[in-house]
């Protein structure tokens, strides 16, 4: 395992190798960020064609995802050659299961628009589907908060109790009125008479972490701050720590790269699988609220350690117009292969 994790990253730029797979089924999720269109846009710009395109559309009483719907419905028939479908997404992975039932053996799944709580059940479906599965996703061109936003907020601290108070009033990033849910299929189990510990990724809305902390009286806590690969974005690490300072004072904070699922899996393994780690002393509750690739690594770890209770904090309402802007590079890597069995599956 150590040798595998020490190898170079699997993630490679989305390019000709995938564009040439005309027999592939491309599965995408309609999100409220522009970057959720990024993979479809990349295929269209390259004049690449797939055997079929399937769009997962969230079912909600509030139309969170309508902002880029017309673009999805324009791109899908162009990439799928007219062979495309829309399936209802209820955050449980069943729409992916339905899409796979009539797909080709070669599947490309764009996880960019898949929500945090839907990621695990979606990956569970893909790991047991007996298809050659490639994961694709797009970065944003500009994530929020922007540096200018952060500097403005810091100037306002003189008249507020904390940066957390300020951030939770800003009309960007996630949303508000959070509630906590167990992640389907990864509920884990607690041993009687054993204390509980929390391992949680930090987000730019401390209310999201606060909702998790309100569910239990944790004996120990370990928090993870994502470190972007671009050194010019290093300020975001300290911003994460400052935003969540009031909630994390009684716990340890470690930094992990947001890019490269192997990086996160290696670091999580070193923290949790070593002798005398939290897993040896407590029932561990795990809140994987990090980046897309950190979520992939968290899913792998949950399958290695099924006793961990995986939970997520879900906003009741979202600020759908101000999470990020545009889309940047798109990436891809194999999740499973037909030859030799599953790669990352159970």
GROMACS .gro file of C-alpha atoms in nm:
model
  346
    1UNK     CA    1   0.000   0.000   0.000
    2UNK     CA    2   0.282   0.238   0.084
    3UNK     CA    3   0.451   0.174  -0.250
    4UNK     CA    4   0.122   0.236  -0.433
    5UNK     CA    5   0.055   0.563  -0.253
    6UNK     CA    6   0.411   0.684  -0.309
    7UNK     CA    7   0.372   0.665  -0.687
    8UNK     CA    8   0.303   0.971  -0.896
    9UNK     CA    9  -0.052   1.107  -0.910
   10UNK     CA   10  -0.310   0.922  -1.121
   11UNK     CA   11  -0.486   1.245  -1.222
   12UNK     CA   12  -0.397   1.346  -1.576
   13UNK     CA   13  -0.526   1.636  -1.789
   14UNK     CA   14  -0.845   1.551  -1.975
   15UNK     CA   15  -0.737   1.502  -2.335
   16UNK     CA   16  -0.714   1.300  -2.653
   17UNK     CA   17  -0.718   0.957  -2.489
   18UNK     CA   18  -1.068   1.016  -2.349
   19UNK     CA   19  -1.190   1.220  -2.645
   20UNK     CA   20  -1.120   0.920  -2.869
   21UNK     CA   21  -1.354   0.688  -2.673
   22UNK     CA   22  -1.654   0.709  -2.902
   23UNK     CA   23  -1.797   0.392  -2.747
   24UNK     CA   24  -1.807   0.549  -2.399
   25UNK     CA   25  -2.108   0.657  -2.195
   26UNK     CA   26  -2.049   1.000  -2.040
   27UNK     CA   27  -2.235   1.052  -1.712
   28UNK     CA   28  -2.250   1.409  -1.579
   29UNK     CA   29  -2.428   1.581  -1.292
   30UNK     CA   30  -2.605   1.913  -1.342
   31UNK     CA   31  -2.464   2.145  -1.077
   32UNK     CA   32  -2.507   2.508  -0.978
   33UNK     CA   33  -2.142   2.594  -1.047
   34UNK     CA   34  -2.033   2.679  -1.398
   35UNK     CA   35  -1.747   2.431  -1.367
   36UNK     CA   36  -1.999   2.146  -1.363
   37UNK     CA   37  -2.026   2.210  -1.740
   38UNK     CA   38  -1.650   2.190  -1.783
   39UNK     CA   39  -1.610   1.829  -1.898
   40UNK     CA   40  -1.899   1.849  -2.144
   41UNK     CA   41  -1.756   2.177  -2.274
   42UNK     CA   42  -1.413   2.015  -2.319
   43UNK     CA   43  -1.566   1.731  -2.525
   44UNK     CA   44  -1.766   1.975  -2.735
   45UNK     CA   45  -1.467   2.202  -2.800
   46UNK     CA   46  -1.264   1.900  -2.915
   47UNK     CA   47  -1.555   1.789  -3.140
   48UNK     CA   48  -1.540   1.460  -2.949
   49UNK     CA   49  -1.840   1.228  -2.949
   50UNK     CA   50  -1.962   0.968  -2.701
   51UNK     CA   51  -2.198   0.677  -2.750
   52UNK     CA   52  -2.437   0.831  -2.497
   53UNK     CA   53  -2.462   1.118  -2.248
   54UNK     CA   54  -2.661   1.096  -1.925
   55UNK     CA   55  -2.737   1.404  -1.711
   56UNK     CA   56  -2.825   1.363  -1.345
   57UNK     CA   57  -3.063   1.639  -1.235
   58UNK     CA   58  -3.117   1.706  -0.865
   59UNK     CA   59  -3.474   1.679  -0.748
   60UNK     CA   60  -3.549   1.971  -0.518
   61UNK     CA   61  -3.836   2.202  -0.436
   62UNK     CA   62  -3.590   2.489  -0.491
   63UNK     CA   63  -3.444   2.519  -0.839
   64UNK     CA   64  -3.079   2.535  -0.739
   65UNK     CA   65  -2.941   2.399  -1.063
   66UNK     CA   66  -3.132   2.590  -1.327
   67UNK     CA   67  -2.858   2.845  -1.387
   68UNK     CA   68  -2.667   2.630  -1.639
   69UNK     CA   69  -2.947   2.394  -1.744
   70UNK     CA   70  -2.979   2.537  -2.095
   71UNK     CA   71  -2.607   2.491  -2.150
   72UNK     CA   72  -2.622   2.128  -2.035
   73UNK     CA   73  -2.915   2.059  -2.265
   74UNK     CA   74  -2.731   2.222  -2.556
   75UNK     CA   75  -2.404   2.035  -2.498
   76UNK     CA   76  -2.544   1.688  -2.426
   77UNK     CA   77  -2.694   1.619  -2.772
   78UNK     CA   78  -2.383   1.760  -2.941
   79UNK     CA   79  -2.150   1.528  -2.749
   80UNK     CA   80  -2.389   1.232  -2.748
   81UNK     CA   81  -2.487   1.265  -3.114
   82UNK     CA   82  -2.850   1.300  -3.012
   83UNK     CA   83  -2.835   1.000  -2.776
   84UNK     CA   84  -2.882   1.158  -2.433
   85UNK     CA   85  -3.106   1.131  -2.126
   86UNK     CA   86  -3.192   1.315  -1.805
   87UNK     CA   87  -3.234   1.114  -1.484
   88UNK     CA   88  -3.355   1.240  -1.143
   89UNK     CA   89  -3.078   1.261  -0.884
   90UNK     CA   90  -3.185   1.215  -0.522
   91UNK     CA   91  -2.832   1.216  -0.375
   92UNK     CA   92  -2.835   0.838  -0.328
   93UNK     CA   93  -2.645   0.717  -0.636
   94UNK     CA   94  -2.946   0.537  -0.783
   95UNK     CA   95  -2.953   0.760  -1.089
   96UNK     CA   96  -2.599   0.643  -1.170
   97UNK     CA   97  -2.711   0.283  -1.123
   98UNK     CA   98  -2.997   0.346  -1.366
   99UNK     CA   99  -2.761   0.513  -1.613
  100UNK     CA  100  -2.523   0.216  -1.598
  101UNK     CA  101  -2.801  -0.034  -1.666
  102UNK     CA  102  -2.814   0.075  -2.029
  103UNK     CA  103  -2.460   0.205  -2.076
  104UNK     CA  104  -2.160   0.074  -2.266
  105UNK     CA  105  -1.878  -0.112  -2.089
  106UNK     CA  106  -1.664   0.201  -2.109
  107UNK     CA  107  -1.793   0.471  -1.871
  108UNK     CA  108  -1.672   0.824  -1.796
  109UNK     CA  109  -1.824   0.981  -1.486
  110UNK     CA  110  -1.788   1.355  -1.425
  111UNK     CA  111  -1.802   1.409  -1.046
  112UNK     CA  112  -1.777   1.790  -1.060
  113UNK     CA  113  -2.144   1.854  -0.986
  114UNK     CA  114  -2.195   1.562  -0.747
  115UNK     CA  115  -2.268   1.684  -0.396
  116UNK     CA  116  -2.068   1.590  -0.091
  117UNK     CA  117  -2.338   1.362   0.048
  118UNK     CA  118  -2.399   1.196  -0.291
  119UNK     CA  119  -2.032   1.124  -0.361
  120UNK     CA  120  -1.998   0.814  -0.143
  121UNK     CA  121  -2.310   0.626  -0.264
  122UNK     CA  122  -2.218   0.719  -0.622
  123UNK     CA  123  -1.869   0.575  -0.586
  124UNK     CA  124  -2.016   0.264  -0.420
  125UNK     CA  125  -2.230   0.204  -0.728
  126UNK     CA  126  -1.936   0.258  -0.963
  127UNK     CA  127  -1.704   0.027  -0.769
  128UNK     CA  128  -1.935  -0.271  -0.813
  129UNK     CA  129  -2.065  -0.200  -1.163
  130UNK     CA  130  -1.831  -0.430  -1.361
  131UNK     CA  131  -1.748  -0.153  -1.606
  132UNK     CA  132  -1.424   0.021  -1.697
  133UNK     CA  133  -1.486   0.350  -1.513
  134UNK     CA  134  -1.291   0.673  -1.558
  135UNK     CA  135  -1.346   0.962  -1.319
  136UNK     CA  136  -1.335   1.315  -1.463
  137UNK     CA  137  -1.379   1.653  -1.300
  138UNK     CA  138  -1.317   2.022  -1.360
  139UNK     CA  139  -1.161   2.283  -1.139
  140UNK     CA  140  -1.305   2.631  -1.114
  141UNK     CA  141  -1.124   2.924  -1.272
  142UNK     CA  142  -1.185   3.129  -0.955
  143UNK     CA  143  -1.298   2.992  -0.618
  144UNK     CA  144  -1.470   3.201  -0.354
  145UNK     CA  145  -1.380   3.372  -0.130
  146UNK     CA  146  -1.150   3.571  -0.356
  147UNK     CA  147  -0.841   3.724  -0.199
  148UNK     CA  148  -1.000   4.070  -0.219
  149UNK     CA  149  -1.305   3.938  -0.030
  150UNK     CA  150  -1.084   3.794   0.239
  151UNK     CA  151  -0.882   4.112   0.283
  152UNK     CA  152  -1.202   4.317   0.306
  153UNK     CA  153  -1.341   4.088   0.575
  154UNK     CA  154  -1.022   4.108   0.776
  155UNK     CA  155  -1.046   4.488   0.776
  156UNK     CA  156  -1.399   4.463   0.914
  157UNK     CA  157  -1.290   4.255   1.213
  158UNK     CA  158  -1.254   4.564   1.428
  159UNK     CA  159  -1.631   4.588   1.466
  160UNK     CA  160  -1.716   4.217   1.483
  161UNK     CA  161  -1.652   3.951   1.743
  162UNK     CA  162  -1.493   3.707   1.503
  163UNK     CA  163  -1.416   3.636   1.141
  164UNK     CA  164  -1.658   3.342   1.165
  165UNK     CA  165  -1.942   3.580   1.244
  166UNK     CA  166  -1.854   3.780   0.934
  167UNK     CA  167  -1.817   3.485   0.702
  168UNK     CA  168  -2.151   3.333   0.794
  169UNK     CA  169  -2.326   3.651   0.682
  170UNK     CA  170  -2.162   3.662   0.339
  171UNK     CA  171  -2.371   3.570   0.031
  172UNK     CA  172  -2.115   3.322  -0.101
  173UNK     CA  173  -1.992   2.972  -0.033
  174UNK     CA  174  -2.228   2.684   0.040
  175UNK     CA  175  -2.526   2.825   0.226
  176UNK     CA  176  -2.681   2.833   0.568
  177UNK     CA  177  -2.916   2.649   0.807
  178UNK     CA  178  -2.706   2.332   0.805
  179UNK     CA  179  -2.819   1.990   0.920
  180UNK     CA  180  -2.615   1.674   0.972
  181UNK     CA  181  -2.677   1.344   0.793
  182UNK     CA  182  -2.514   1.004   0.806
  183UNK     CA  183  -2.371   0.906   0.468
  184UNK     CA  184  -2.570   0.620   0.319
  185UNK     CA  185  -2.382   0.290   0.323
  186UNK     CA  186  -2.105   0.431   0.543
  187UNK     CA  187  -2.284   0.466   0.877
  188UNK     CA  188  -2.017   0.261   1.057
  189UNK     CA  189  -2.076   0.148   1.413
  190UNK     CA  190  -1.984   0.251   1.767
  191UNK     CA  191  -1.857   0.016   2.036
  192UNK     CA  192  -2.038   0.050   2.368
  193UNK     CA  193  -1.838   0.209   2.646
  194UNK     CA  194  -1.595   0.375   2.406
  195UNK     CA  195  -1.552   0.750   2.367
  196UNK     CA  196  -1.595   0.924   2.034
  197UNK     CA  197  -1.347   1.126   1.831
  198UNK     CA  198  -1.409   1.351   1.531
  199UNK     CA  199  -1.199   1.386   1.217
  200UNK     CA  200  -1.334   1.668   0.999
  201UNK     CA  201  -1.226   1.873   0.699
  202UNK     CA  202  -1.257   2.248   0.745
  203UNK     CA  203  -1.472   2.460   0.514
  204UNK     CA  204  -1.507   2.833   0.456
  205UNK     CA  205  -1.839   2.839   0.640
  206UNK     CA  206  -1.773   2.755   1.004
  207UNK     CA  207  -2.147   2.699   1.056
  208UNK     CA  208  -2.107   2.380   0.858
  209UNK     CA  209  -1.855   2.243   1.109
  210UNK     CA  210  -2.054   2.384   1.401
  211UNK     CA  211  -2.352   2.170   1.299
  212UNK     CA  212  -2.132   1.859   1.314
  213UNK     CA  213  -1.988   1.949   1.653
  214UNK     CA  214  -2.336   2.004   1.792
  215UNK     CA  215  -2.429   1.639   1.736
  216UNK     CA  216  -2.184   1.485   1.986
  217UNK     CA  217  -1.956   1.558   2.282
  218UNK     CA  218  -1.629   1.444   2.125
  219UNK     CA  219  -1.337   1.337   2.344
  220UNK     CA  220  -1.077   1.434   2.082
  221UNK     CA  221  -1.092   1.622   1.753
  222UNK     CA  222  -0.864   1.633   1.450
  223UNK     CA  223  -0.924   1.894   1.181
  224UNK     CA  224  -0.790   1.901   0.826
  225UNK     CA  225  -0.719   2.223   0.634
  226UNK     CA  226  -0.693   2.183   0.257
  227UNK     CA  227  -0.380   2.325   0.095
  228UNK     CA  228  -0.422   2.427  -0.273
  229UNK     CA  229  -0.147   2.314  -0.513
  230UNK     CA  230  -0.106   2.669  -0.646
  231UNK     CA  231   0.134   2.853  -0.409
  232UNK     CA  232  -0.033   3.186  -0.488
  233UNK     CA  233  -0.342   3.051  -0.309
  234UNK     CA  234  -0.153   2.970   0.009
  235UNK     CA  235  -0.347   3.243   0.191
  236UNK     CA  236  -0.654   3.018   0.177
  237UNK     CA  237  -0.504   2.775   0.430
  238UNK     CA  238  -0.469   3.044   0.695
  239UNK     CA  239  -0.814   3.175   0.603
  240UNK     CA  240  -0.961   2.830   0.676
  241UNK     CA  241  -0.789   2.823   1.013
  242UNK     CA  242  -0.897   3.176   1.104
  243UNK     CA  243  -1.259   3.120   1.000
  244UNK     CA  244  -1.287   2.806   1.213
  245UNK     CA  245  -1.066   2.919   1.501
  246UNK     CA  246  -1.341   2.938   1.763
  247UNK     CA  247  -1.442   2.578   1.689
  248UNK     CA  248  -1.100   2.417   1.656
  249UNK     CA  249  -0.915   2.548   1.963
  250UNK     CA  250  -0.954   2.218   2.146
  251UNK     CA  251  -0.833   2.006   1.857
  252UNK     CA  252  -0.532   1.954   1.632
  253UNK     CA  253  -0.520   2.100   1.279
  254UNK     CA  254  -0.318   1.935   1.002
  255UNK     CA  255  -0.279   2.048   0.643
  256UNK     CA  256  -0.340   1.822   0.342
  257UNK     CA  257  -0.310   1.890  -0.029
  258UNK     CA  258  -0.642   1.935  -0.206
  259UNK     CA  259  -0.507   1.780  -0.527
  260UNK     CA  260  -0.422   1.412  -0.571
  261UNK     CA  261  -0.636   1.151  -0.396
  262UNK     CA  262  -0.323   0.949  -0.318
  263UNK     CA  263  -0.181   1.242  -0.121
  264UNK     CA  264  -0.489   1.257   0.100
  265UNK     CA  265  -0.513   0.879   0.140
  266UNK     CA  266  -0.148   0.855   0.237
  267UNK     CA  267  -0.180   1.136   0.492
  268UNK     CA  268  -0.507   1.004   0.638
  269UNK     CA  269  -0.354   0.659   0.668
  270UNK     CA  270  -0.052   0.795   0.852
  271UNK     CA  271  -0.281   0.977   1.095
  272UNK     CA  272  -0.545   0.711   1.154
  273UNK     CA  273  -0.394   0.370   1.085
  274UNK     CA  274  -0.074   0.408   1.288
  275UNK     CA  275  -0.038   0.263   1.638
  276UNK     CA  276  -0.198   0.473   1.912
  277UNK     CA  277  -0.398   0.673   1.657
  278UNK     CA  278  -0.755   0.789   1.717
  279UNK     CA  279  -0.889   0.469   1.560
  280UNK     CA  280  -0.715   0.262   1.826
  281UNK     CA  281  -0.863   0.462   2.113
  282UNK     CA  282  -1.205   0.586   2.002
  283UNK     CA  283  -1.508   0.533   1.785
  284UNK     CA  284  -1.421   0.773   1.504
  285UNK     CA  285  -1.677   0.994   1.334
  286UNK     CA  286  -1.551   1.128   1.001
  287UNK     CA  287  -1.679   1.440   0.819
  288UNK     CA  288  -1.517   1.445   0.470
  289UNK     CA  289  -1.610   1.802   0.372
  290UNK     CA  290  -1.300   1.864   0.160
  291UNK     CA  291  -1.225   1.884  -0.212
  292UNK     CA  292  -1.349   1.639  -0.475
  293UNK     CA  293  -1.026   1.441  -0.474
  294UNK     CA  294  -1.009   1.447  -0.095
  295UNK     CA  295  -1.359   1.297  -0.100
  296UNK     CA  296  -1.235   1.014  -0.326
  297UNK     CA  297  -0.959   0.937  -0.076
  298UNK     CA  298  -1.204   0.959   0.215
  299UNK     CA  299  -1.432   0.709   0.042
  300UNK     CA  300  -1.141   0.466  -0.001
  301UNK     CA  301  -1.048   0.503   0.367
  302UNK     CA  302  -1.409   0.441   0.471
  303UNK     CA  303  -1.404   0.113   0.279
  304UNK     CA  304  -1.076   0.014   0.446
  305UNK     CA  305  -1.214   0.102   0.791
  306UNK     CA  306  -1.589   0.027   0.779
  307UNK     CA  307  -1.629   0.096   1.153
  308UNK     CA  308  -1.590   0.472   1.096
  309UNK     CA  309  -1.914   0.666   1.102
  310UNK     CA  310  -1.919   0.899   0.802
  311UNK     CA  311  -2.139   1.206   0.825
  312UNK     CA  312  -2.187   1.526   0.634
  313UNK     CA  313  -2.324   1.872   0.702
  314UNK     CA  314  -2.578   1.983   0.444
  315UNK     CA  315  -2.694   2.342   0.388
  316UNK     CA  316  -3.071   2.377   0.374
  317UNK     CA  317  -3.033   2.673   0.140
  318UNK     CA  318  -2.752   2.765  -0.098
  319UNK     CA  319  -2.605   3.081  -0.246
  320UNK     CA  320  -2.601   2.930  -0.590
  321UNK     CA  321  -2.457   3.229  -0.776
  322UNK     CA  322  -2.141   3.278  -0.576
  323UNK     CA  323  -1.958   2.956  -0.509
  324UNK     CA  324  -1.703   2.986  -0.790
  325UNK     CA  325  -1.658   3.143  -1.132
  326UNK     CA  326  -1.587   2.977  -1.466
  327UNK     CA  327  -1.394   2.656  -1.509
  328UNK     CA  328  -1.026   2.580  -1.523
  329UNK     CA  329  -0.841   2.258  -1.610
  330UNK     CA  330  -1.026   1.926  -1.632
  331UNK     CA  331  -0.869   1.604  -1.506
  332UNK     CA  332  -0.931   1.231  -1.535
  333UNK     CA  333  -0.811   0.905  -1.380
  334UNK     CA  334  -0.923   0.539  -1.384
  335UNK     CA  335  -1.144   0.428  -1.095
  336UNK     CA  336  -1.191   0.068  -1.211
  337UNK     CA  337  -1.074  -0.145  -1.500
  338UNK     CA  338  -1.230  -0.458  -1.645
  339UNK     CA  339  -0.898  -0.637  -1.675
  340UNK     CA  340  -0.758  -0.749  -1.343
  341UNK     CA  341  -1.066  -0.652  -1.143
  342UNK     CA  342  -1.138  -0.332  -0.952
  343UNK     CA  343  -0.868  -0.072  -0.914
  344UNK     CA  344  -1.004   0.136  -0.629
  345UNK     CA  345  -1.328  -0.054  -0.564
  346UNK     CA  346  -1.395  -0.277  -0.269
   0.00000   0.00000   0.00000
